[in-house]
């Protein structure tokens, strides 16, 4: 490989691994949402499901 190919490979690896590192650090800093939209309460939909019968 010539010098230009090696430089491009190192640059692309730095972008990919750098993006991974930045995203991991961002998730560690703010892992969970503090605010949720309204209507997030459990409405027990599975309690009113269609009756399943083994026939």
PDB file of N, CA and C in Angstrom:
ATOM      1  N   UNK A   1       0.854  -1.180   0.000  1.00  0.00           N
ATOM      2  CA  UNK A   1       0.000   0.000   0.000  1.00  0.00           C
ATOM      3  C   UNK A   1       0.898   1.241   0.000  1.00  0.00           C
ATOM      4  N   UNK A   2       0.403   2.251  -0.672  1.00  0.00           N
ATOM      5  CA  UNK A   2       1.186   3.480  -0.677  1.00  0.00           C
ATOM      6  C   UNK A   2       0.765   4.384   0.479  1.00  0.00           C
ATOM      7  N   UNK A   3       1.422   5.497   0.623  1.00  0.00           N
ATOM      8  CA  UNK A   3       1.196   6.394   1.756  1.00  0.00           C
ATOM      9  C   UNK A   3      -0.199   6.992   1.790  1.00  0.00           C
ATOM     10  N   UNK A   4      -0.762   7.281   0.607  1.00  0.00           N
ATOM     11  CA  UNK A   4      -2.116   7.858   0.557  1.00  0.00           C
ATOM     12  C   UNK A   4      -3.174   6.868   1.053  1.00  0.00           C
ATOM     13  N   UNK A   5      -3.022   5.608   0.708  1.00  0.00           N
ATOM     14  CA  UNK A   5      -3.980   4.584   1.140  1.00  0.00           C
ATOM     15  C   UNK A   5      -3.900   4.376   2.647  1.00  0.00           C
ATOM     16  N   UNK A   6      -2.698   4.380   3.178  1.00  0.00           N
ATOM     17  CA  UNK A   6      -2.528   4.202   4.622  1.00  0.00           C
ATOM     18  C   UNK A   6      -3.111   5.393   5.372  1.00  0.00           C
ATOM     19  N   UNK A   7      -2.886   6.590   4.865  1.00  0.00           N
ATOM     20  CA  UNK A   7      -3.437   7.791   5.496  1.00  0.00           C
ATOM     21  C   UNK A   7      -4.961   7.764   5.483  1.00  0.00           C
ATOM     22  N   UNK A   8      -5.549   7.376   4.376  1.00  0.00           N
ATOM     23  CA  UNK A   8      -7.004   7.293   4.279  1.00  0.00           C
ATOM     24  C   UNK A   8      -7.559   6.208   5.207  1.00  0.00           C
ATOM     25  N   UNK A   9      -6.862   5.085   5.316  1.00  0.00           N
ATOM     26  CA  UNK A   9      -7.298   4.022   6.211  1.00  0.00           C
ATOM     27  C   UNK A   9      -7.240   4.475   7.670  1.00  0.00           C
ATOM     28  N   UNK A  10      -6.170   5.133   8.069  1.00  0.00           N
ATOM     29  CA  UNK A  10      -6.035   5.616   9.443  1.00  0.00           C
ATOM     30  C   UNK A  10      -7.093   6.661   9.739  1.00  0.00           C
ATOM     31  N   UNK A  11      -7.361   7.551   8.784  1.00  0.00           N
ATOM     32  CA  UNK A  11      -8.386   8.573   8.972  1.00  0.00           C
ATOM     33  C   UNK A  11      -9.773   7.958   9.121  1.00  0.00           C
ATOM     34  N   UNK A  12     -10.094   6.985   8.275  1.00  0.00           N
ATOM     35  CA  UNK A  12     -11.418   6.355   8.364  1.00  0.00           C
ATOM     36  C   UNK A  12     -11.568   5.538   9.649  1.00  0.00           C
ATOM     37  N   UNK A  13     -10.505   4.868  10.080  1.00  0.00           N
ATOM     38  CA  UNK A  13     -10.566   4.133  11.345  1.00  0.00           C
ATOM     39  C   UNK A  13     -10.742   5.083  12.521  1.00  0.00           C
ATOM     40  N   UNK A  14     -10.089   6.238  12.461  1.00  0.00           N
ATOM     41  CA  UNK A  14     -10.235   7.222  13.536  1.00  0.00           C
ATOM     42  C   UNK A  14     -11.657   7.761  13.584  1.00  0.00           C
ATOM     43  N   UNK A  15     -12.280   7.965  12.435  1.00  0.00           N
ATOM     44  CA  UNK A  15     -13.662   8.454  12.406  1.00  0.00           C
ATOM     45  C   UNK A  15     -14.618   7.409  12.970  1.00  0.00           C
ATOM     46  N   UNK A  16     -14.463   6.156  12.558  1.00  0.00           N
ATOM     47  CA  UNK A  16     -15.374   5.089  13.017  1.00  0.00           C
ATOM     48  C   UNK A  16     -15.199   4.836  14.507  1.00  0.00           C
ATOM     49  N   UNK A  17     -13.979   4.594  14.955  1.00  0.00           N
ATOM     50  CA  UNK A  17     -13.753   4.295  16.368  1.00  0.00           C
ATOM     51  C   UNK A  17     -13.980   5.511  17.245  1.00  0.00           C
ATOM     52  N   UNK A  18     -13.693   6.692  16.717  1.00  0.00           N
ATOM     53  CA  UNK A  18     -13.965   7.915  17.464  1.00  0.00           C
ATOM     54  C   UNK A  18     -15.455   8.127  17.662  1.00  0.00           C
ATOM     55  N   UNK A  19     -16.246   7.842  16.619  1.00  0.00           N
ATOM     56  CA  UNK A  19     -17.697   7.949  16.748  1.00  0.00           C
ATOM     57  C   UNK A  19     -18.247   6.953  17.750  1.00  0.00           C
ATOM     58  N   UNK A  20     -17.699   5.757  17.750  1.00  0.00           N
ATOM     59  CA  UNK A  20     -18.126   4.763  18.726  1.00  0.00           C
ATOM     60  C   UNK A  20     -17.794   5.213  20.144  1.00  0.00           C
ATOM     61  N   UNK A  21     -16.605   5.737  20.330  1.00  0.00           N
ATOM     62  CA  UNK A  21     -16.191   6.204  21.652  1.00  0.00           C
ATOM     63  C   UNK A  21     -17.055   7.372  22.117  1.00  0.00           C
ATOM     64  N   UNK A  22     -17.334   8.311  21.236  1.00  0.00           N
ATOM     65  CA  UNK A  22     -18.168   9.459  21.603  1.00  0.00           C
ATOM     66  C   UNK A  22     -19.588   9.014  21.946  1.00  0.00           C
ATOM     67  N   UNK A  23     -20.142   8.069  21.195  1.00  0.00           N
ATOM     68  CA  UNK A  23     -21.499   7.604  21.496  1.00  0.00           C
ATOM     69  C   UNK A  23     -21.553   6.837  22.816  1.00  0.00           C
ATOM     70  N   UNK A  24     -20.525   6.058  23.135  1.00  0.00           N
ATOM     71  CA  UNK A  24     -20.489   5.353  24.418  1.00  0.00           C
ATOM     72  C   UNK A  24     -20.402   6.345  25.570  1.00  0.00           C
ATOM     73  N   UNK A  25     -19.562   7.353  25.422  1.00  0.00           N
ATOM     74  CA  UNK A  25     -19.441   8.353  26.478  1.00  0.00           C
ATOM     75  C   UNK A  25     -20.729   9.152  26.646  1.00  0.00           C
ATOM     76  N   UNK A  26     -21.412   9.442  25.552  1.00  0.00           N
ATOM     77  CA  UNK A  26     -22.677  10.174  25.642  1.00  0.00           C
ATOM     78  C   UNK A  26     -23.746   9.326  26.323  1.00  0.00           C
ATOM     79  N   UNK A  27     -23.773   8.029  26.050  1.00  0.00           N
ATOM     80  CA  UNK A  27     -24.743   7.155  26.711  1.00  0.00           C
ATOM     81  C   UNK A  27     -24.427   6.981  28.191  1.00  0.00           C
ATOM     82  N   UNK A  28     -23.156   6.985  28.542  1.00  0.00           N
ATOM     83  CA  UNK A  28     -22.806   6.893  29.965  1.00  0.00           C
ATOM     84  C   UNK A  28     -23.203   8.156  30.715  1.00  0.00           C
ATOM     85  N   UNK A  29     -23.112   9.293  30.054  1.00  0.00           N
ATOM     86  CA  UNK A  29     -23.446  10.561  30.704  1.00  0.00           C
ATOM     87  C   UNK A  29     -24.957  10.701  30.894  1.00  0.00           C
ATOM     88  N   UNK A  30     -25.745  10.319  29.882  1.00  0.00           N
ATOM     89  CA  UNK A  30     -27.205  10.424  29.958  1.00  0.00           C
ATOM     90  C   UNK A  30     -27.806   9.114  29.492  1.00  0.00           C
ATOM     91  N   UNK A  31     -27.885   8.144  30.366  1.00  0.00           N
ATOM     92  CA  UNK A  31     -28.338   6.818  29.953  1.00  0.00           C
ATOM     93  C   UNK A  31     -29.855   6.695  29.879  1.00  0.00           C
ATOM     94  N   UNK A  32     -30.588   7.434  30.701  1.00  0.00           N
ATOM     95  CA  UNK A  32     -32.040   7.322  30.703  1.00  0.00           C
ATOM     96  C   UNK A  32     -32.672   8.687  30.494  1.00  0.00           C
ATOM     97  N   UNK A  33     -33.857   8.672  29.912  1.00  0.00           N
ATOM     98  CA  UNK A  33     -34.580   9.923  29.718  1.00  0.00           C
ATOM     99  C   UNK A  33     -35.174  10.381  31.038  1.00  0.00           C
ATOM    100  N   UNK A  34     -35.131  11.670  31.257  1.00  0.00           N
ATOM    101  CA  UNK A  34     -35.706  12.226  32.486  1.00  0.00           C
ATOM    102  C   UNK A  34     -37.179  12.575  32.299  1.00  0.00           C
ATOM    103  N   UNK A  35     -37.579  12.852  31.070  1.00  0.00           N
ATOM    104  CA  UNK A  35     -38.972  13.228  30.815  1.00  0.00           C
ATOM    105  C   UNK A  35     -39.567  12.307  29.754  1.00  0.00           C
ATOM    106  N   UNK A  36     -40.787  11.933  29.959  1.00  0.00           N
ATOM    107  CA  UNK A  36     -41.496  11.079  29.018  1.00  0.00           C
ATOM    108  C   UNK A  36     -42.765  11.787  28.586  1.00  0.00           C
ATOM    109  N   UNK A  37     -43.271  11.502  27.407  1.00  0.00           N
ATOM    110  CA  UNK A  37     -44.525  12.125  26.983  1.00  0.00           C
ATOM    111  C   UNK A  37     -45.686  11.601  27.812  1.00  0.00           C
ATOM    112  N   UNK A  38     -46.764  12.370  27.906  1.00  0.00           N
ATOM    113  CA  UNK A  38     -47.912  11.910  28.690  1.00  0.00           C
ATOM    114  C   UNK A  38     -48.534  10.666  28.075  1.00  0.00           C
ATOM    115  N   UNK A  39     -49.199   9.889  28.916  1.00  0.00           N
ATOM    116  CA  UNK A  39     -49.867   8.683  28.449  1.00  0.00           C
ATOM    117  C   UNK A  39     -49.008   7.454  28.556  1.00  0.00           C
ATOM    118  N   UNK A  40     -47.979   7.501  29.339  1.00  0.00           N
ATOM    119  CA  UNK A  40     -47.090   6.366  29.459  1.00  0.00           C
ATOM    120  C   UNK A  40     -47.473   5.405  30.565  1.00  0.00           C
ATOM    121  N   UNK A  41     -48.667   5.560  31.145  1.00  0.00           N
ATOM    122  CA  UNK A  41     -49.088   4.677  32.217  1.00  0.00           C
ATOM    123  C   UNK A  41     -49.511   3.322  31.655  1.00  0.00           C
ATOM    124  N   UNK A  42     -49.387   2.292  32.464  1.00  0.00           N
ATOM    125  CA  UNK A  42     -49.789   0.950  32.046  1.00  0.00           C
ATOM    126  C   UNK A  42     -51.314   0.882  32.028  1.00  0.00           C
ATOM    127  N   UNK A  43     -51.866   0.506  30.880  1.00  0.00           N
ATOM    128  CA  UNK A  43     -53.318   0.449  30.761  1.00  0.00           C
ATOM    129  C   UNK A  43     -53.857  -0.977  30.780  1.00  0.00           C
ATOM    130  N   UNK A  44     -53.017  -1.959  31.062  1.00  0.00           N
ATOM    131  CA  UNK A  44     -53.404  -3.371  31.216  1.00  0.00           C
ATOM    132  C   UNK A  44     -54.140  -3.882  29.982  1.00  0.00           C
ATOM    133  N   UNK A  45     -53.613  -3.590  28.802  1.00  0.00           N
ATOM    134  CA  UNK A  45     -54.232  -4.076  27.578  1.00  0.00           C
ATOM    135  C   UNK A  45     -54.231  -5.592  27.489  1.00  0.00           C
ATOM    136  N   UNK A  46     -53.207  -6.213  28.040  1.00  0.00           N
ATOM    137  CA  UNK A  46     -53.162  -7.676  27.940  1.00  0.00           C
ATOM    138  C   UNK A  46     -54.249  -8.340  28.776  1.00  0.00           C
ATOM    139  N   UNK A  47     -54.849  -7.605  29.724  1.00  0.00           N
ATOM    140  CA  UNK A  47     -55.940  -8.175  30.515  1.00  0.00           C
ATOM    141  C   UNK A  47     -57.220  -8.302  29.702  1.00  0.00           C
ATOM    142  N   UNK A  48     -57.392  -7.487  28.657  1.00  0.00           N
ATOM    143  CA  UNK A  48     -58.592  -7.522  27.829  1.00  0.00           C
ATOM    144  C   UNK A  48     -58.352  -8.180  26.497  1.00  0.00           C
ATOM    145  N   UNK A  49     -57.416  -9.082  26.433  1.00  0.00           N
ATOM    146  CA  UNK A  49     -57.075  -9.725  25.167  1.00  0.00           C
ATOM    147  C   UNK A  49     -58.162 -10.715  24.749  1.00  0.00           C
ATOM    148  N   UNK A  50     -58.114 -11.103  23.496  1.00  0.00           N
ATOM    149  CA  UNK A  50     -59.063 -12.100  22.963  1.00  0.00           C
ATOM    150  C   UNK A  50     -58.812 -13.424  23.659  1.00  0.00           C
ATOM    151  N   UNK A  51     -59.878 -14.118  24.015  1.00  0.00           N
ATOM    152  CA  UNK A  51     -59.767 -15.399  24.685  1.00  0.00           C
ATOM    153  C   UNK A  51     -59.182 -16.426  23.728  1.00  0.00           C
ATOM    154  N   UNK A  52     -58.128 -17.093  24.155  1.00  0.00           N
ATOM    155  CA  UNK A  52     -57.505 -18.124  23.338  1.00  0.00           C
ATOM    156  C   UNK A  52     -57.913 -19.485  23.863  1.00  0.00           C
ATOM    157  N   UNK A  53     -58.429 -20.314  22.960  1.00  0.00           N
ATOM    158  CA  UNK A  53     -58.855 -21.656  23.340  1.00  0.00           C
ATOM    159  C   UNK A  53     -58.121 -22.684  22.501  1.00  0.00           C
ATOM    160  N   UNK A  54     -57.742 -23.771  23.121  1.00  0.00           N
ATOM    161  CA  UNK A  54     -57.071 -24.860  22.422  1.00  0.00           C
ATOM    162  C   UNK A  54     -58.127 -25.869  22.004  1.00  0.00           C
ATOM    163  N   UNK A  55     -58.560 -25.769  20.758  1.00  0.00           N
ATOM    164  CA  UNK A  55     -59.633 -26.679  20.287  1.00  0.00           C
ATOM    165  C   UNK A  55     -59.140 -27.601  19.230  1.00  0.00           C
TER     166      UNK A  55
END
